[in-house]
């Protein structure tokens, strides 16, 4: 498999970024449905972690596309090309905006942001108060373990109520994560299925690292 994109196929970098982003977004959505910060918090932390991972892959893909052009489009219809590019751009926008809005919502309450157990933004430190001002936060008992600390802070008044920025971010996050993401994903999958099964255009074949047409002989 070639590393860079060519006129008739995607290279290894584009393929890995595409499927890694797709897997991260799906897992973030799945764990977001299963997890609950008031219940299944481990699953909810996985939702946050895979969301951050999707953000990294999405930004990497955007930067990659600035320097490496796509292969020549296989779809001939101008309308279908515009539709496909719009849906793809929408999915990239969701992959970037959803994690960022989630971070804003968490930080506005003084909650930490963790990436697979590693705290990347502290919760009750001053960095968590940049949205809503220096609201008082209850002190954390030094002897309590991490999970109990977070639970006590969250549900005994330790975390602040969301300010306007946090509420707006949470509403945006919920809109992006469920209806918009599922709509765009459905359109993307339906478009690929149409091209692959009905039009016999090998768009899926190219994203699997194969040339648009089988080699002769």
GROMACS .gro file of C-alpha atoms in nm:
model
  217
    1UNK     CA    1   0.000   0.000   0.000
    2UNK     CA    2   0.134   0.343  -0.092
    3UNK     CA    3   0.183   0.602   0.181
    4UNK     CA    4   0.051   0.910   0.001
    5UNK     CA    5  -0.268   0.951  -0.199
    6UNK     CA    6  -0.246   0.897  -0.574
    7UNK     CA    7  -0.482   0.995  -0.851
    8UNK     CA    8  -0.662   0.658  -0.839
    9UNK     CA    9  -0.643   0.558  -0.473
   10UNK     CA   10  -0.603   0.674  -0.116
   11UNK     CA   11  -0.272   0.618   0.059
   12UNK     CA   12  -0.208   0.456   0.395
   13UNK     CA   13  -0.215   0.783   0.591
   14UNK     CA   14  -0.558   0.888   0.460
   15UNK     CA   15  -0.700   0.540   0.511
   16UNK     CA   16  -0.573   0.506   0.869
   17UNK     CA   17  -0.697   0.854   0.962
   18UNK     CA   18  -1.037   0.789   0.803
   19UNK     CA   19  -1.105   0.459   0.979
   20UNK     CA   20  -0.949   0.569   1.308
   21UNK     CA   21  -1.171   0.877   1.309
   22UNK     CA   22  -1.478   0.671   1.220
   23UNK     CA   23  -1.409   0.419   1.499
   24UNK     CA   24  -1.341   0.693   1.755
   25UNK     CA   25  -1.661   0.880   1.672
   26UNK     CA   26  -1.873   0.565   1.686
   27UNK     CA   27  -1.722   0.454   2.017
   28UNK     CA   28  -1.760   0.802   2.165
   29UNK     CA   29  -2.127   0.804   2.065
   30UNK     CA   30  -2.183   0.450   2.195
   31UNK     CA   31  -2.025   0.511   2.535
   32UNK     CA   32  -2.209   0.842   2.556
   33UNK     CA   33  -2.539   0.654   2.523
   34UNK     CA   34  -2.437   0.385   2.772
   35UNK     CA   35  -2.253   0.603   3.023
   36UNK     CA   36  -2.386   0.851   3.274
   37UNK     CA   37  -2.182   1.087   3.495
   38UNK     CA   38  -2.424   1.003   3.777
   39UNK     CA   39  -2.420   0.627   3.718
   40UNK     CA   40  -2.195   0.436   3.481
   41UNK     CA   41  -1.915   0.689   3.511
   42UNK     CA   42  -1.647   0.456   3.374
   43UNK     CA   43  -1.838   0.433   3.047
   44UNK     CA   44  -1.890   0.808   3.048
   45UNK     CA   45  -1.515   0.859   3.088
   46UNK     CA   46  -1.465   0.637   2.784
   47UNK     CA   47  -1.710   0.861   2.598
   48UNK     CA   48  -1.493   1.161   2.686
   49UNK     CA   49  -1.170   0.980   2.596
   50UNK     CA   50  -1.285   0.858   2.256
   51UNK     CA   51  -1.429   1.203   2.187
   52UNK     CA   52  -1.087   1.356   2.249
   53UNK     CA   53  -0.931   1.088   2.030
   54UNK     CA   54  -1.177   1.175   1.752
   55UNK     CA   55  -1.079   1.540   1.790
   56UNK     CA   56  -0.711   1.452   1.744
   57UNK     CA   57  -0.779   1.240   1.434
   58UNK     CA   58  -1.012   1.502   1.285
   59UNK     CA   59  -0.757   1.781   1.326
   60UNK     CA   60  -0.486   1.555   1.183
   61UNK     CA   61  -0.706   1.479   0.882
   62UNK     CA   62  -0.778   1.848   0.823
   63UNK     CA   63  -0.406   1.930   0.835
   64UNK     CA   64  -0.329   1.633   0.608
   65UNK     CA   65  -0.580   1.753   0.350
   66UNK     CA   66  -0.416   2.096   0.342
   67UNK     CA   67  -0.101   1.939   0.201
   68UNK     CA   68  -0.216   1.623   0.025
   69UNK     CA   69  -0.494   1.651  -0.237
   70UNK     CA   70  -0.762   1.386  -0.263
   71UNK     CA   71  -0.764   1.131  -0.545
   72UNK     CA   72  -0.972   1.219  -0.848
   73UNK     CA   73  -1.344   1.182  -0.774
   74UNK     CA   74  -1.516   0.877  -0.919
   75UNK     CA   75  -1.870   1.012  -0.897
   76UNK     CA   76  -1.964   1.199  -1.214
   77UNK     CA   77  -2.275   1.382  -1.094
   78UNK     CA   78  -2.184   1.737  -0.976
   79UNK     CA   79  -2.479   1.735  -0.734
   80UNK     CA   80  -2.370   1.408  -0.576
   81UNK     CA   81  -2.014   1.537  -0.546
   82UNK     CA   82  -2.135   1.848  -0.364
   83UNK     CA   83  -2.357   1.637  -0.139
   84UNK     CA   84  -2.074   1.398  -0.056
   85UNK     CA   85  -1.828   1.678   0.022
   86UNK     CA   86  -2.088   1.858   0.235
   87UNK     CA   87  -2.162   1.548   0.441
   88UNK     CA   88  -1.792   1.471   0.484
   89UNK     CA   89  -1.721   1.828   0.592
   90UNK     CA   90  -2.014   1.810   0.831
   91UNK     CA   91  -1.881   1.493   0.994
   92UNK     CA   92  -1.539   1.654   1.034
   93UNK     CA   93  -1.701   1.962   1.189
   94UNK     CA   94  -1.894   1.745   1.434
   95UNK     CA   95  -1.577   1.551   1.522
   96UNK     CA   96  -1.412   1.882   1.615
   97UNK     CA   97  -1.701   2.081   1.763
   98UNK     CA   98  -1.855   1.803   1.974
   99UNK     CA   99  -1.543   1.735   2.186
  100UNK     CA  100  -1.468   2.106   2.220
  101UNK     CA  101  -1.822   2.183   2.338
  102UNK     CA  102  -1.800   1.888   2.576
  103UNK     CA  103  -1.476   2.025   2.721
  104UNK     CA  104  -1.636   2.367   2.771
  105UNK     CA  105  -1.937   2.209   2.944
  106UNK     CA  106  -1.718   2.003   3.179
  107UNK     CA  107  -1.486   2.290   3.262
  108UNK     CA  108  -1.772   2.532   3.325
  109UNK     CA  109  -1.879   2.304   3.613
  110UNK     CA  110  -1.525   2.265   3.738
  111UNK     CA  111  -1.505   1.904   3.626
  112UNK     CA  112  -1.175   1.755   3.511
  113UNK     CA  113  -1.118   1.640   3.154
  114UNK     CA  114  -0.950   1.300   3.140
  115UNK     CA  115  -0.803   1.107   2.849
  116UNK     CA  116  -0.809   0.735   2.932
  117UNK     CA  117  -0.746   0.811   3.297
  118UNK     CA  118  -0.490   1.087   3.242
  119UNK     CA  119  -0.610   1.427   3.357
  120UNK     CA  120  -0.545   1.673   3.077
  121UNK     CA  121  -0.744   1.962   3.228
  122UNK     CA  122  -0.789   1.985   3.602
  123UNK     CA  123  -1.133   2.032   3.747
  124UNK     CA  124  -1.113   2.252   4.052
  125UNK     CA  125  -0.792   2.432   3.964
  126UNK     CA  126  -0.809   2.790   3.830
  127UNK     CA  127  -0.797   2.653   3.475
  128UNK     CA  128  -1.150   2.523   3.528
  129UNK     CA  129  -1.283   2.867   3.626
  130UNK     CA  130  -1.191   3.053   3.311
  131UNK     CA  131  -1.550   3.042   3.186
  132UNK     CA  132  -1.763   3.143   3.482
  133UNK     CA  133  -1.536   3.335   3.715
  134UNK     CA  134  -1.377   3.239   4.045
  135UNK     CA  135  -1.672   3.058   4.204
  136UNK     CA  136  -1.591   2.891   4.535
  137UNK     CA  137  -1.534   2.518   4.516
  138UNK     CA  138  -1.545   2.287   4.817
  139UNK     CA  139  -1.204   2.158   4.925
  140UNK     CA  140  -1.116   1.804   4.833
  141UNK     CA  141  -1.035   1.569   5.125
  142UNK     CA  142  -0.677   1.457   5.088
  143UNK     CA  143  -0.756   1.105   5.209
  144UNK     CA  144  -1.046   1.035   4.970
  145UNK     CA  145  -0.980   0.832   4.660
  146UNK     CA  146  -1.024   0.990   4.318
  147UNK     CA  147  -1.366   0.844   4.239
  148UNK     CA  148  -1.512   0.934   4.575
  149UNK     CA  149  -1.369   1.282   4.553
  150UNK     CA  150  -1.536   1.342   4.219
  151UNK     CA  151  -1.867   1.195   4.333
  152UNK     CA  152  -1.870   1.401   4.652
  153UNK     CA  153  -1.785   1.717   4.463
  154UNK     CA  154  -2.038   1.656   4.189
  155UNK     CA  155  -2.339   1.564   4.400
  156UNK     CA  156  -2.276   1.741   4.729
  157UNK     CA  157  -2.230   2.083   4.575
  158UNK     CA  158  -1.859   2.054   4.507
  159UNK     CA  159  -1.892   2.140   4.139
  160UNK     CA  160  -2.030   2.470   4.032
  161UNK     CA  161  -2.355   2.508   3.846
  162UNK     CA  162  -2.305   2.575   3.479
  163UNK     CA  163  -2.289   2.934   3.370
  164UNK     CA  164  -2.441   3.057   3.046
  165UNK     CA  165  -2.138   2.947   2.846
  166UNK     CA  166  -2.153   2.599   2.997
  167UNK     CA  167  -2.525   2.561   2.934
  168UNK     CA  168  -2.488   2.674   2.574
  169UNK     CA  169  -2.197   2.435   2.525
  170UNK     CA  170  -2.392   2.143   2.671
  171UNK     CA  171  -2.692   2.213   2.449
  172UNK     CA  172  -2.467   2.236   2.144
  173UNK     CA  173  -2.291   1.914   2.245
  174UNK     CA  174  -2.619   1.725   2.275
  175UNK     CA  175  -2.733   1.855   1.937
  176UNK     CA  176  -2.406   1.759   1.769
  177UNK     CA  177  -2.363   1.419   1.931
  178UNK     CA  178  -2.706   1.268   1.871
  179UNK     CA  179  -2.926   1.408   1.592
  180UNK     CA  180  -2.670   1.578   1.371
  181UNK     CA  181  -2.403   1.308   1.395
  182UNK     CA  182  -2.651   1.028   1.328
  183UNK     CA  183  -2.806   1.218   1.036
  184UNK     CA  184  -2.470   1.285   0.871
  185UNK     CA  185  -2.347   0.933   0.938
  186UNK     CA  186  -2.664   0.789   0.787
  187UNK     CA  187  -2.628   1.005   0.477
  188UNK     CA  188  -2.261   0.909   0.442
  189UNK     CA  189  -2.327   0.536   0.473
  190UNK     CA  190  -2.628   0.557   0.239
  191UNK     CA  191  -2.421   0.742  -0.021
  192UNK     CA  192  -2.139   0.488  -0.006
  193UNK     CA  193  -2.388   0.200  -0.028
  194UNK     CA  194  -2.557   0.358  -0.332
  195UNK     CA  195  -2.229   0.408  -0.515
  196UNK     CA  196  -2.100   0.062  -0.426
  197UNK     CA  197  -2.413  -0.149  -0.479
  198UNK     CA  198  -2.620   0.042  -0.735
  199UNK     CA  199  -2.385   0.265  -0.934
  200UNK     CA  200  -2.098   0.012  -0.912
  201UNK     CA  201  -1.857   0.296  -0.840
  202UNK     CA  202  -1.566   0.159  -0.631
  203UNK     CA  203  -1.553   0.436  -0.370
  204UNK     CA  204  -1.537   0.181  -0.088
  205UNK     CA  205  -1.266  -0.013  -0.266
  206UNK     CA  206  -1.046   0.297  -0.273
  207UNK     CA  207  -1.091   0.359   0.099
  208UNK     CA  208  -0.971   0.004   0.157
  209UNK     CA  209  -0.644   0.088  -0.016
  210UNK     CA  210  -0.715  -0.063  -0.354
  211UNK     CA  211  -0.709   0.109  -0.691
  212UNK     CA  212  -1.034   0.230  -0.839
  213UNK     CA  213  -1.033  -0.052  -1.095
  214UNK     CA  214  -0.876  -0.395  -1.073
  215UNK     CA  215  -0.547  -0.419  -1.255
  216UNK     CA  216  -0.573  -0.576  -1.598
  217UNK     CA  217  -0.430  -0.924  -1.651
   0.00000   0.00000   0.00000
